[in-house]
XYZ file of N, CA and C in Angstrom:
771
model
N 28.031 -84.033 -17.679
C 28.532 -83.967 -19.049
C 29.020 -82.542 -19.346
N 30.282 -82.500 -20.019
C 30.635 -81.022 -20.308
C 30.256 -81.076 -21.884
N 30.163 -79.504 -22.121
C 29.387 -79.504 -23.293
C 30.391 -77.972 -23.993
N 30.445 -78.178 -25.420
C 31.040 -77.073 -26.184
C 30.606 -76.017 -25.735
N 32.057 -75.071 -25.706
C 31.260 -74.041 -25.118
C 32.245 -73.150 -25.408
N 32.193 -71.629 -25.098
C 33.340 -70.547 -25.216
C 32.895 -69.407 -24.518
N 33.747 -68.282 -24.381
C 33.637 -67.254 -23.267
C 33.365 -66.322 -23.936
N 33.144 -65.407 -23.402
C 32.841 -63.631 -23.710
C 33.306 -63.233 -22.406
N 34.316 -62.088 -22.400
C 34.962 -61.129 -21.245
C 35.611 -61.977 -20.361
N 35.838 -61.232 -19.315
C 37.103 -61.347 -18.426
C 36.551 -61.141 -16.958
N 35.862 -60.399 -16.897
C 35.021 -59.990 -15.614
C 34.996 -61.299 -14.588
N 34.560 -61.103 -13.579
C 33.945 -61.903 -12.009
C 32.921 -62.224 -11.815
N 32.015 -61.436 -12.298
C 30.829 -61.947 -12.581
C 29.950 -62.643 -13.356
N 29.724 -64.244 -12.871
C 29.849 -65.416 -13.526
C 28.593 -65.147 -14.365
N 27.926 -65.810 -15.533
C 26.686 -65.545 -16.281
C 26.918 -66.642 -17.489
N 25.664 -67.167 -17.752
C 25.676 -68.240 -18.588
C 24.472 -67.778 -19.512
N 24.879 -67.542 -21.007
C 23.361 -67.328 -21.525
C 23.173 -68.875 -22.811
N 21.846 -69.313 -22.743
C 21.545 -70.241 -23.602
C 20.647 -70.000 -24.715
N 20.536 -70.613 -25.971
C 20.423 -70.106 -27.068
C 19.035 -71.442 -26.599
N 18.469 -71.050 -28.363
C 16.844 -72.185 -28.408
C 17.402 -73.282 -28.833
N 15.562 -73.944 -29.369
C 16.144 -75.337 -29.588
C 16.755 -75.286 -31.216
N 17.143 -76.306 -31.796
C 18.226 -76.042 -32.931
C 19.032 -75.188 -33.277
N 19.309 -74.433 -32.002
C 20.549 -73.016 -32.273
C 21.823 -73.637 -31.385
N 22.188 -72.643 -31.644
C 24.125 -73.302 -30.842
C 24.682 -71.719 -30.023
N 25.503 -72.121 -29.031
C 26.015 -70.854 -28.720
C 26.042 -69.421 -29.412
N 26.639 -69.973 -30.437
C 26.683 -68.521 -31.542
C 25.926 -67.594 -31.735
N 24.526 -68.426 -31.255
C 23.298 -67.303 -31.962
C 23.403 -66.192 -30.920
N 23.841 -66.663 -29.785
C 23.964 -65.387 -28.610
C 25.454 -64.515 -28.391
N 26.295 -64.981 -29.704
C 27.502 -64.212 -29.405
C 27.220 -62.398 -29.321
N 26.773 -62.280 -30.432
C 26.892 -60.789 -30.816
C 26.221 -60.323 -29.278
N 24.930 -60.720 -28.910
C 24.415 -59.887 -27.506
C 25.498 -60.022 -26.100
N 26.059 -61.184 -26.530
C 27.173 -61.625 -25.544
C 28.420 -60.611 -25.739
N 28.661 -60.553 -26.493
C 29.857 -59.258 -26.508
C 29.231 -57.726 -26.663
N 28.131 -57.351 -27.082
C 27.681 -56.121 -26.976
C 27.561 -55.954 -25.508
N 27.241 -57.261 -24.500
C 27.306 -57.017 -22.906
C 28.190 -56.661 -21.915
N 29.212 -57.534 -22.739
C 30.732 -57.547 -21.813
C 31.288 -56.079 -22.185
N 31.321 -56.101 -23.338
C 32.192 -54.148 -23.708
C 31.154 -53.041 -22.817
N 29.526 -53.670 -23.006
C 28.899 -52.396 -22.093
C 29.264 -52.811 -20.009
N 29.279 -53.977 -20.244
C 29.608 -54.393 -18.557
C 31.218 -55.078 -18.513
N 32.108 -54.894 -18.432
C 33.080 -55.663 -17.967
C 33.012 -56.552 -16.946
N 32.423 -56.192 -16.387
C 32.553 -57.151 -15.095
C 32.003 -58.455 -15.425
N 31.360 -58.471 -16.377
C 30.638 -59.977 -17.060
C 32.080 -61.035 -17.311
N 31.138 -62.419 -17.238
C 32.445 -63.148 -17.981
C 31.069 -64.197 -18.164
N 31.200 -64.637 -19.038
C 29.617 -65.053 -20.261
C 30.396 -66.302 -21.102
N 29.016 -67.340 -20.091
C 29.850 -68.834 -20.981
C 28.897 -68.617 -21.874
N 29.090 -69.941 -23.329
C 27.870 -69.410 -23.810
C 27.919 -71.073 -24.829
N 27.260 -71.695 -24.129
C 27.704 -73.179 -24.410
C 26.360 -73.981 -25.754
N 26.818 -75.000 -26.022
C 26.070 -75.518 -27.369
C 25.217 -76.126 -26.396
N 23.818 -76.396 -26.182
C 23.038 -77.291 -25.422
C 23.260 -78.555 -25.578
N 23.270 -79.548 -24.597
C 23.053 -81.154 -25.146
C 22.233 -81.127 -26.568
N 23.192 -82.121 -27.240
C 22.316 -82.675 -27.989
C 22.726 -81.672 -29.406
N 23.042 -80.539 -29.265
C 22.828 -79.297 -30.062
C 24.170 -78.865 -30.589
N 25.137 -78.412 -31.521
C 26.072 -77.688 -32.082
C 26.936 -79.036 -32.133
N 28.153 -78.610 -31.813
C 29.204 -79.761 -31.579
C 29.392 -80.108 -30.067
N 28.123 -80.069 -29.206
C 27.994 -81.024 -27.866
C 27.719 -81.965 -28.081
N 27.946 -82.809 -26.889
C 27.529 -84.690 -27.016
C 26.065 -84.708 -27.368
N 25.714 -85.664 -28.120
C 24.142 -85.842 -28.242
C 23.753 -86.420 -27.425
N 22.420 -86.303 -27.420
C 21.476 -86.404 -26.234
C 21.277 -87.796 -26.059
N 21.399 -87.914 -24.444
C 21.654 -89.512 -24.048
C 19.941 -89.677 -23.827
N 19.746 -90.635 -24.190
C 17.982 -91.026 -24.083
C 17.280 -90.388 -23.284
N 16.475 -90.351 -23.042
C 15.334 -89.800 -21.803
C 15.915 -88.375 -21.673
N 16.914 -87.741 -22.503
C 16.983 -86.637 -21.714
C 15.918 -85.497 -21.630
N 15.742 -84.776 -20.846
C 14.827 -83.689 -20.420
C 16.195 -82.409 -20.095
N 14.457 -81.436 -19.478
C 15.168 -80.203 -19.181
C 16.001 -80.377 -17.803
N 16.184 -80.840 -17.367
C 16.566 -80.992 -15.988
C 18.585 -81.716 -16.199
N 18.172 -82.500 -17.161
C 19.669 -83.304 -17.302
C 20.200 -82.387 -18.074
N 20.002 -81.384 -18.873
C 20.304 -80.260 -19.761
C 20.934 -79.605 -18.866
N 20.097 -79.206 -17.801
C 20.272 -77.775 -16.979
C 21.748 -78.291 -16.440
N 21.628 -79.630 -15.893
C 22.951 -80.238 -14.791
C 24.311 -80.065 -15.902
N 24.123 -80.567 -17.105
C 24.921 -80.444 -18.572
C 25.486 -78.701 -18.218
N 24.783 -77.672 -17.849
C 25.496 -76.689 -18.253
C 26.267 -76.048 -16.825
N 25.529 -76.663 -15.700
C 25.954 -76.559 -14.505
C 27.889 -77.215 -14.491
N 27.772 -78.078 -15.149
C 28.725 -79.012 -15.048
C 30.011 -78.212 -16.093
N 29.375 -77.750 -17.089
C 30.685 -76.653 -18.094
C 30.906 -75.765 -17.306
N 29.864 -75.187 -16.965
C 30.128 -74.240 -15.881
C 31.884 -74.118 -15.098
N 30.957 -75.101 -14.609
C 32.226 -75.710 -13.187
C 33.054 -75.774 -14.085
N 33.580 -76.745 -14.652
C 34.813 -77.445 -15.438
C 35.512 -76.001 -16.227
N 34.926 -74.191 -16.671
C 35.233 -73.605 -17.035
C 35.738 -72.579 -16.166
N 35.339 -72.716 -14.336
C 35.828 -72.505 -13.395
C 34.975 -71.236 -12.581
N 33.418 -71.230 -12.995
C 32.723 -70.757 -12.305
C 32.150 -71.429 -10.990
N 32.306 -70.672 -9.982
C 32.274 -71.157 -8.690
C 30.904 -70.273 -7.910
N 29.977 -71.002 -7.139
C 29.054 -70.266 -6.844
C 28.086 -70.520 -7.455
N 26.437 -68.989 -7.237
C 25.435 -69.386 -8.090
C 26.125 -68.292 -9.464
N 25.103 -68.221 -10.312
C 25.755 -67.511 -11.280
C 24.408 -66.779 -11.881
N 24.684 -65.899 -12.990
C 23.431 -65.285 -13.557
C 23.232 -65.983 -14.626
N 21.732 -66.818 -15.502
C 21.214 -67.412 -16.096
C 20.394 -66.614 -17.011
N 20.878 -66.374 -18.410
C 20.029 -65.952 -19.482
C 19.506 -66.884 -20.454
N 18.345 -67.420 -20.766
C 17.829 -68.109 -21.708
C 16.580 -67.544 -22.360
N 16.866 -67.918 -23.833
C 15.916 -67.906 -25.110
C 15.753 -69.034 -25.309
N 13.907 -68.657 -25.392
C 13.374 -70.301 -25.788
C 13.611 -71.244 -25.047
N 14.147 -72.450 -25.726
C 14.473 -73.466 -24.659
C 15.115 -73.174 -23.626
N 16.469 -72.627 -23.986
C 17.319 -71.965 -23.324
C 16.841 -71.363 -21.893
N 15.605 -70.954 -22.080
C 15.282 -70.384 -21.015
C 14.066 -71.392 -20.284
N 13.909 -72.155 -20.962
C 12.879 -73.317 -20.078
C 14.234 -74.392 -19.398
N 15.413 -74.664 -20.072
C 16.669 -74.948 -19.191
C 16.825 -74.119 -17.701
N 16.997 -72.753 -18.108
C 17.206 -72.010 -17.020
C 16.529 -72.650 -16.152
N 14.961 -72.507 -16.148
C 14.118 -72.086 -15.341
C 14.285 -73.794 -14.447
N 14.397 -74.774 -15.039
C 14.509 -76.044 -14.661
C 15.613 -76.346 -13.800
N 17.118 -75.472 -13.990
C 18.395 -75.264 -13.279
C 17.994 -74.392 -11.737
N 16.822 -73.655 -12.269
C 16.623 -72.899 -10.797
C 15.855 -73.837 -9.487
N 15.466 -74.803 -10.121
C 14.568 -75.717 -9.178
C 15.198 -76.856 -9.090
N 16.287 -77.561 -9.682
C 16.888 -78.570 -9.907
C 18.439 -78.488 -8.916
N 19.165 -77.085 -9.965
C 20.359 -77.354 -9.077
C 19.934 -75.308 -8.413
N 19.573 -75.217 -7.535
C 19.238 -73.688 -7.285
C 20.587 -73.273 -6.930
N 21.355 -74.152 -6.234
C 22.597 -73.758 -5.619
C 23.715 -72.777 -7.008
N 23.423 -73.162 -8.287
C 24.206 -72.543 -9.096
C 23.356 -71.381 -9.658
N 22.259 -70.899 -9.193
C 21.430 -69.866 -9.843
C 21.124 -68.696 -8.976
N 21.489 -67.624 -9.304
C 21.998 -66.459 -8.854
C 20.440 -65.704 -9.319
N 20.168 -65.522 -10.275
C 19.292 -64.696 -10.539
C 18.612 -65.320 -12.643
N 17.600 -65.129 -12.878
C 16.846 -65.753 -13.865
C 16.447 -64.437 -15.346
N 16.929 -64.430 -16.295
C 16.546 -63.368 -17.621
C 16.352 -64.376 -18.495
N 14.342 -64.671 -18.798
C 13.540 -65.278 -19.877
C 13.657 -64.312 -20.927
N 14.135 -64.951 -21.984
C 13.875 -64.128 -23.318
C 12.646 -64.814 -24.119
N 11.966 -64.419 -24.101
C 10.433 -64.776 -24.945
C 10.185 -66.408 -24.759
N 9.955 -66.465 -23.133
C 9.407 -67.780 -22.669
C 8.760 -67.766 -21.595
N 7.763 -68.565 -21.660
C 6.632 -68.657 -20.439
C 7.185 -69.969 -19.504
N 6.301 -70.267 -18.208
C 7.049 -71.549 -17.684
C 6.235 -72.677 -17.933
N 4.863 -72.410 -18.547
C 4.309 -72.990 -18.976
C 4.256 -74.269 -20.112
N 3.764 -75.496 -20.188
C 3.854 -76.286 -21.582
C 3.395 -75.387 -22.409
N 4.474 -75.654 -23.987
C 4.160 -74.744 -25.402
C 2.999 -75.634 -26.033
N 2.285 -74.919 -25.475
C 0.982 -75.567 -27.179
C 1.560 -76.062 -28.237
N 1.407 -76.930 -28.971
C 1.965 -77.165 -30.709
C 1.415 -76.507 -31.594
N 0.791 -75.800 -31.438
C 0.211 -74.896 -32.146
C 1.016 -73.694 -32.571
N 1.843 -73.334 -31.223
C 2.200 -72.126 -30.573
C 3.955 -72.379 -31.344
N 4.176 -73.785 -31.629
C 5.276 -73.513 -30.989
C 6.129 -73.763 -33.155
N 7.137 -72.274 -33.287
C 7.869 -72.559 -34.107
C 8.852 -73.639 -34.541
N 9.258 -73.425 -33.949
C 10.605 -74.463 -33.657
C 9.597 -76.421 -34.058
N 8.885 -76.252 -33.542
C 8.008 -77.293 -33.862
C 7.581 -77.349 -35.715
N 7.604 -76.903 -35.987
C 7.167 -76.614 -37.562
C 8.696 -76.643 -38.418
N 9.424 -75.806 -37.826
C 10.888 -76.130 -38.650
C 11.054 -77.593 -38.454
N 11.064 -78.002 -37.506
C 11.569 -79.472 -37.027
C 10.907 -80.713 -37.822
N 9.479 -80.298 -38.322
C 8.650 -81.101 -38.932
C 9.512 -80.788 -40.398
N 9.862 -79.793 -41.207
C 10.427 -79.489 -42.174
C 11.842 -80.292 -42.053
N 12.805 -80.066 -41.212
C 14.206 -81.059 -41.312
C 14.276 -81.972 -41.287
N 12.834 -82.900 -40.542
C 12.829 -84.342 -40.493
C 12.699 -84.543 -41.735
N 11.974 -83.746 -42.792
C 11.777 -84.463 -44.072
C 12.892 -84.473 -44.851
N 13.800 -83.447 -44.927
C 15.271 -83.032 -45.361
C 16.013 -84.823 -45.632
N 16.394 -84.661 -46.492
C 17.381 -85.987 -46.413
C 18.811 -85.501 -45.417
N 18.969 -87.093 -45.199
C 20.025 -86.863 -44.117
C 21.201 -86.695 -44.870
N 21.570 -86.793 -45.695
C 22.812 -85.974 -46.610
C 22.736 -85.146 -47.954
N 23.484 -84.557 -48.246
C 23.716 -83.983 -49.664
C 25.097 -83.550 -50.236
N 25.029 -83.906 -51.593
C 25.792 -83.160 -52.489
C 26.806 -82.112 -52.268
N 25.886 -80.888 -51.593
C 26.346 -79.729 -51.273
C 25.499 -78.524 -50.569
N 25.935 -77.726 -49.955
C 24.751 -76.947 -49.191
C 23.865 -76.720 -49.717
N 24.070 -76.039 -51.103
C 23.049 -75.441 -51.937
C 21.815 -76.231 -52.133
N 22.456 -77.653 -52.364
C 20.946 -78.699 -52.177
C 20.728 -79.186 -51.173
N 20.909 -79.133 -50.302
C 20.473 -79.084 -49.029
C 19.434 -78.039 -48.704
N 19.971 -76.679 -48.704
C 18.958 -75.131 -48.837
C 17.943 -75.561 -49.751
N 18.101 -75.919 -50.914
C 16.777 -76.373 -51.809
C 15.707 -77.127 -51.214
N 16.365 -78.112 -50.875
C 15.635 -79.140 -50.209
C 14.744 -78.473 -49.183
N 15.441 -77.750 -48.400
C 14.304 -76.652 -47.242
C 13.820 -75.985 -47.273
N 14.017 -74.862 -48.550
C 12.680 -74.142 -48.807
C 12.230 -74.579 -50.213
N 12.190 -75.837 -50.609
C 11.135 -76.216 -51.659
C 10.253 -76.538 -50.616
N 10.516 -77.380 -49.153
C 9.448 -77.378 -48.107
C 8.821 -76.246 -47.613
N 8.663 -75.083 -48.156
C 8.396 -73.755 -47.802
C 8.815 -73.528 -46.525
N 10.239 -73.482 -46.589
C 11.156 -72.789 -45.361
C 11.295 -71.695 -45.687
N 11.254 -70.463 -44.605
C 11.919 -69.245 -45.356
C 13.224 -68.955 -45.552
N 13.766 -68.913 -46.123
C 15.600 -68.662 -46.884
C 16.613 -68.331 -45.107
N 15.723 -67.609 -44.575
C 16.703 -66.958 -43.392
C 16.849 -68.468 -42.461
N 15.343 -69.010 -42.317
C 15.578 -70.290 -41.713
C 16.040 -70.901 -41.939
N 16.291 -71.318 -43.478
C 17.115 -72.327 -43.720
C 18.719 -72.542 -43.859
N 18.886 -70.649 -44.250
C 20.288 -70.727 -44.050
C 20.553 -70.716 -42.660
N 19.827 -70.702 -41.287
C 20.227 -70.843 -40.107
C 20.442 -72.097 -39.548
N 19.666 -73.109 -40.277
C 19.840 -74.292 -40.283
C 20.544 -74.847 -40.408
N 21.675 -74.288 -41.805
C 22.987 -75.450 -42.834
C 23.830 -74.776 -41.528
N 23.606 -74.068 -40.851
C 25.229 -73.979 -40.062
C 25.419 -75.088 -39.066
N 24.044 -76.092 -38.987
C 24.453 -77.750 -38.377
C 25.193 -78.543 -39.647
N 25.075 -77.849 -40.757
C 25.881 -79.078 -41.898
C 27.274 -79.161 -41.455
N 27.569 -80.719 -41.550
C 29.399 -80.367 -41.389
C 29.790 -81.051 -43.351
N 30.401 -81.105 -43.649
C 30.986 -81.392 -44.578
C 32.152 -82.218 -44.670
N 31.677 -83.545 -45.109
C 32.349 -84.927 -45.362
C 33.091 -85.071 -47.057
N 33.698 -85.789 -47.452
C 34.174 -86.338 -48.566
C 32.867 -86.617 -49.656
N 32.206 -87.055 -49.097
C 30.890 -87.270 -50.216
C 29.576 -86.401 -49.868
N 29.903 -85.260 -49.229
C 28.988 -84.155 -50.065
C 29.044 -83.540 -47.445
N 27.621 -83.269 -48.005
C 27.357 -82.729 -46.578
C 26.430 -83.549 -45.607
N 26.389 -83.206 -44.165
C 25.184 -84.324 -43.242
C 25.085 -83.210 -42.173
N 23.624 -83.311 -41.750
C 23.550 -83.164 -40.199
C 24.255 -83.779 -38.872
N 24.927 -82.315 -38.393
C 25.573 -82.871 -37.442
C 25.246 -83.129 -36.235
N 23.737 -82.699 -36.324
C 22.770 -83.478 -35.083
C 21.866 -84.836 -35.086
N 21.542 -85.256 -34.214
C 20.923 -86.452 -34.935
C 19.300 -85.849 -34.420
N 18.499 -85.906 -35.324
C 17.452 -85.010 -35.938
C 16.318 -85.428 -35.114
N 15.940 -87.291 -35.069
C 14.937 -88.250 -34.721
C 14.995 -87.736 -32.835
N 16.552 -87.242 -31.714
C 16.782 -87.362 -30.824
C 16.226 -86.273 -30.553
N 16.344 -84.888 -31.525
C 15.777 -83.510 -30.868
C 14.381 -83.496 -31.611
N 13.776 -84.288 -32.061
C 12.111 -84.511 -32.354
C 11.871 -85.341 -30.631
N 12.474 -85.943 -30.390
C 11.928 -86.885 -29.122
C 12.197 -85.592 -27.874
N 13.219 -84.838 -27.983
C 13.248 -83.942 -27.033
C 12.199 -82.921 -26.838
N 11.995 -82.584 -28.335
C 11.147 -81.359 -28.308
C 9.663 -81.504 -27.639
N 9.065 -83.030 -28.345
C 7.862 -83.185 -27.427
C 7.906 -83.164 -25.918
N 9.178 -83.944 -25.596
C 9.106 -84.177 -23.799
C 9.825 -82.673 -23.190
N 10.124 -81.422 -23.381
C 10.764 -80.428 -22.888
C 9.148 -79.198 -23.115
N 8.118 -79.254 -24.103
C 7.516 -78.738 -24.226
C 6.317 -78.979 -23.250
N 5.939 -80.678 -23.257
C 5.258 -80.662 -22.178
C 5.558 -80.411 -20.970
N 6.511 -79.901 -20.158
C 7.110 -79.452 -18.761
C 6.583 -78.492 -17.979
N 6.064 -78.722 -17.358
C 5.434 -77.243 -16.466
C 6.233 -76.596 -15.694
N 6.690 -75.860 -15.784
C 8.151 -74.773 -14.532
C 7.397 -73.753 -14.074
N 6.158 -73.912 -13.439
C 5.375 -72.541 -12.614
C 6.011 -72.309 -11.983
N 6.603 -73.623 -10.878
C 6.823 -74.336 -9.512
C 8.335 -72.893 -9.405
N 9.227 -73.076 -10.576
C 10.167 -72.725 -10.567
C 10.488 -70.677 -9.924
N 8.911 -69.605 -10.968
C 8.810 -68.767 -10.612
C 7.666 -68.858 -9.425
N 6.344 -69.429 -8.974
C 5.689 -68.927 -8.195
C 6.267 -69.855 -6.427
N 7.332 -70.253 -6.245
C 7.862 -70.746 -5.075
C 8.209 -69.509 -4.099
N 8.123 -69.471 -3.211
C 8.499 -68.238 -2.199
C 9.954 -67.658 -2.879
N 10.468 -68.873 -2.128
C 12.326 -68.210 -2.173
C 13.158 -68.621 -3.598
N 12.661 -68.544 -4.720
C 13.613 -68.407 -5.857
C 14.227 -67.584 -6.142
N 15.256 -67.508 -7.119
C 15.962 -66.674 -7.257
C 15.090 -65.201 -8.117
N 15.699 -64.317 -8.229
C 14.901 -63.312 -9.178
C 14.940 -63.527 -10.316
N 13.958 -63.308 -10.918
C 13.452 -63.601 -11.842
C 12.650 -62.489 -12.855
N 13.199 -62.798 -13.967
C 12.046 -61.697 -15.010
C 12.410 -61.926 -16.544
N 11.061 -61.217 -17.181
C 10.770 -61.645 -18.926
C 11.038 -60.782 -19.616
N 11.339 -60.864 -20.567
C 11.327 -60.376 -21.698
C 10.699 -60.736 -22.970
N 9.239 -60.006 -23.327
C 9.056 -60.923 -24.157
C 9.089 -60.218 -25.890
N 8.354 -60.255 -26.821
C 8.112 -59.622 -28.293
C 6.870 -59.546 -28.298
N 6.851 -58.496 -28.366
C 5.160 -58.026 -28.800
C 4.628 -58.780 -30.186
N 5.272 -59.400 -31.200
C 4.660 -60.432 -32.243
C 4.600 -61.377 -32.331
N 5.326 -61.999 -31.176
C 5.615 -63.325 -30.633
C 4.175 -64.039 -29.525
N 3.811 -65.237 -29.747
C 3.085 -65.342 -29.199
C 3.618 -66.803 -27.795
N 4.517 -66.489 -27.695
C 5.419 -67.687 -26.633
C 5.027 -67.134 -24.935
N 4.547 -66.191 -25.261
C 4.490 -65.454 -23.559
C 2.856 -64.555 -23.587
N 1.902 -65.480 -23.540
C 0.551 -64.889 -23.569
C 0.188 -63.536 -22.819
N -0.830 -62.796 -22.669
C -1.023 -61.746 -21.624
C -1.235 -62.477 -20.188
N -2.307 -63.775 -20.931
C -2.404 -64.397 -19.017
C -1.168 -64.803 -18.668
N -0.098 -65.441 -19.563
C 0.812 -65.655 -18.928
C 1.588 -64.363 -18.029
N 1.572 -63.389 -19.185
C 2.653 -61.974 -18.148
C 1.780 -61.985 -17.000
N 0.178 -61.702 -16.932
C 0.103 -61.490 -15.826
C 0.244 -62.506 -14.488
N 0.505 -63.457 -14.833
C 0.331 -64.771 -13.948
C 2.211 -64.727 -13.141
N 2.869 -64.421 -14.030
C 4.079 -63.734 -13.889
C 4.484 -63.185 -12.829
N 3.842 -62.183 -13.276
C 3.815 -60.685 -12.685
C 2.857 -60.990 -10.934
N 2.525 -61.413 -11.243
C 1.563 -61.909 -9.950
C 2.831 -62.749 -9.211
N 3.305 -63.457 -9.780
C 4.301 -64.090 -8.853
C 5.678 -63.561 -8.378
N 5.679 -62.208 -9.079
C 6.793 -61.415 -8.288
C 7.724 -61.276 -9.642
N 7.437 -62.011 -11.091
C 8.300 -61.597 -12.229
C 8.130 -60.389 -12.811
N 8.784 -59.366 -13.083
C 8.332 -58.300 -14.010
C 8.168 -58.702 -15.549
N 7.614 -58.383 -16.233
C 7.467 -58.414 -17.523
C 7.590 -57.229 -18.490
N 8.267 -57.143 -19.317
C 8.563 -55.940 -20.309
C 8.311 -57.155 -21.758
N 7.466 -55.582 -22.431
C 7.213 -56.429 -23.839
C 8.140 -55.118 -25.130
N 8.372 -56.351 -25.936
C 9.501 -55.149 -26.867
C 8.056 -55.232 -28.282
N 7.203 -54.104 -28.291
C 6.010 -54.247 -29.470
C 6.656 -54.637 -30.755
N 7.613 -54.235 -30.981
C 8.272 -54.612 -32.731
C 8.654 -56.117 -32.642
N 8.807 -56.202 -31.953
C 10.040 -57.749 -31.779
C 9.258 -59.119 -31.987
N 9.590 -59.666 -32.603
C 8.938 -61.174 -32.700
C 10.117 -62.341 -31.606
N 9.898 -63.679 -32.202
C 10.115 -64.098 -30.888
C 11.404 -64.544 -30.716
N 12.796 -64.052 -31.932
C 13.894 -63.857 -31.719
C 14.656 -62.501 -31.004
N 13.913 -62.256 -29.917
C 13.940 -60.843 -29.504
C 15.550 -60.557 -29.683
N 16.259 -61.127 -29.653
C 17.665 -60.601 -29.668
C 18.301 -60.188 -31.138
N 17.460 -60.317 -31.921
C 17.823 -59.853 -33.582
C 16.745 -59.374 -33.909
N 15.436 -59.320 -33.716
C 14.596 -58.057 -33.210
C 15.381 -56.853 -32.975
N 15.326 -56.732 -31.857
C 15.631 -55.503 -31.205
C 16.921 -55.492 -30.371
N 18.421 -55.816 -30.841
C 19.526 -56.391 -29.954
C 19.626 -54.943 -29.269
N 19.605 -53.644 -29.318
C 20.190 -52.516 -28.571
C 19.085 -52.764 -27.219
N 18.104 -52.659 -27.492
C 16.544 -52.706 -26.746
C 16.781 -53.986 -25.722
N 17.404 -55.011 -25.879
C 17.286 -56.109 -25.080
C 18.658 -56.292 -24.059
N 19.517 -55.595 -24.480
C 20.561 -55.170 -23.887
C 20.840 -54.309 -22.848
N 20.018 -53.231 -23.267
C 19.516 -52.110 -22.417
C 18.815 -52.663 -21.240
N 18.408 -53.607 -21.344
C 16.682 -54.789 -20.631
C 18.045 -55.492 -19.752
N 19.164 -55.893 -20.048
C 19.455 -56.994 -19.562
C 21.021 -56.284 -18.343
N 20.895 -55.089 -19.192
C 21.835 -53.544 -17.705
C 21.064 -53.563 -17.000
């Protein structure tokens, strides 16, 4: 399946970075072009995940694995040839890690942004709590503004929710989600339970390493060290929570030269 997607730079050197769950390419533009002007040689797809932005929605059963093949496949069709370099946040980066054991032949080398390979606790996991908040959201409105109401009268915080309406598309009789909501609740449980140890502690994988936020709790200490034991380095950014790339975008950039 090819999936929405767009470029950053001109460069030879192929690189795919993926955003979390309910985000879309975009959220990684700005680090995506702060990369290419500091590296030229980059050329940075930077695609909507199944299921996610204006990509096809998610065909049943999908997992991390039919995701990963989804971006393998834009890839190609955008005319990257070879393995390539793999950046993921969040899901994004539990995709990666699933592309490295699935299709290895397209994976060059592995950059986790505040993700373990581990299943996310529900406890642990944000994205899980917004998601419980949009399911309640009615599936249309009026106009954004009641829509935004609607999400933080659920005690959303304002930043979340305006990150949210950028899935609204806008119809003749007011606004709708342009994801279908019930498909990435069914995803989120089956992508969280996934175990990807296999992916970093295997002899011959590709290289691999973390990045995580020191306020973020997505990448435990046992996890860094369990990591780190398997040959990943780990760097923690102390200010950064677990959008490390709007955290600290100079700091993660610097991480990713």
């Amino acid at each position: 399946m090819v999936l929405e997607s767009f470029l950053v730079g001109e460069g030879d050197v192929p690189t795919v970075m993926l955003h979390g769950f309910l985000g879309t390419g975009r959220n990684l533009r700005s680090l995506a072009t702060a990369w290419s002007a500091a590296d030229p040689s980059r050329r940075i797809l930077l695609p909507d995940l199944t299921g996610h932005g204006t990509s096809p929605a998610l065909p049943a059963n999908s997992d991390l694995y039919s995701m990963a093949r989804d971006v393998v496949d834009t890839a190609r069709a955008q005319g990257f040839q070879g393995p390539f370099d793999w950046v993921g946040h969040s899901l994004g980066g539990r995709v990666t890690l699933a592309a490295s054991l699935n299709v290895p032949e397209a994976v060059r080398s592995v950059s986790l942004l505040d993700i373990a390979p581990g299943p996310v606790p529900g406890d642990l996991s944000e994205s899980g709590k917004v998601l419980g908040i949009l399911l309640q959201a009615p599936s249309q409105a009026e106009n954004r503004r009641t829509m935004r109401a609607e999400l933080t009268g659920r005690e959303l915080s304002e930043p979340l929710a305006d990150w949210l309406l950028m899935n609204l598309v806008t119809e003749e009789r007011g606004v709708r989600w342009r994801f279908d909501r019930q498909g990435l609740a069914d995803l989120h449980s089956r992508v969280n339970d996934t175990d990807l140890w296999a992916a970093v502690e295997r002899k011959e994988g590709p290289p691999t390493r973390c990045l995580r936020g020191g306020r973020s709790k997505y990448v435990s200490d046992a996890d860094a060290e369990r990591l780190v034991a398997a040959g990943c380095p780990v760097e923690t950014l102390p200010e950064a929570g677990h959008f490390v790339h709007v955290d600290a975008p100079q700091a993660v950039l610097a991480w990713l030269r």
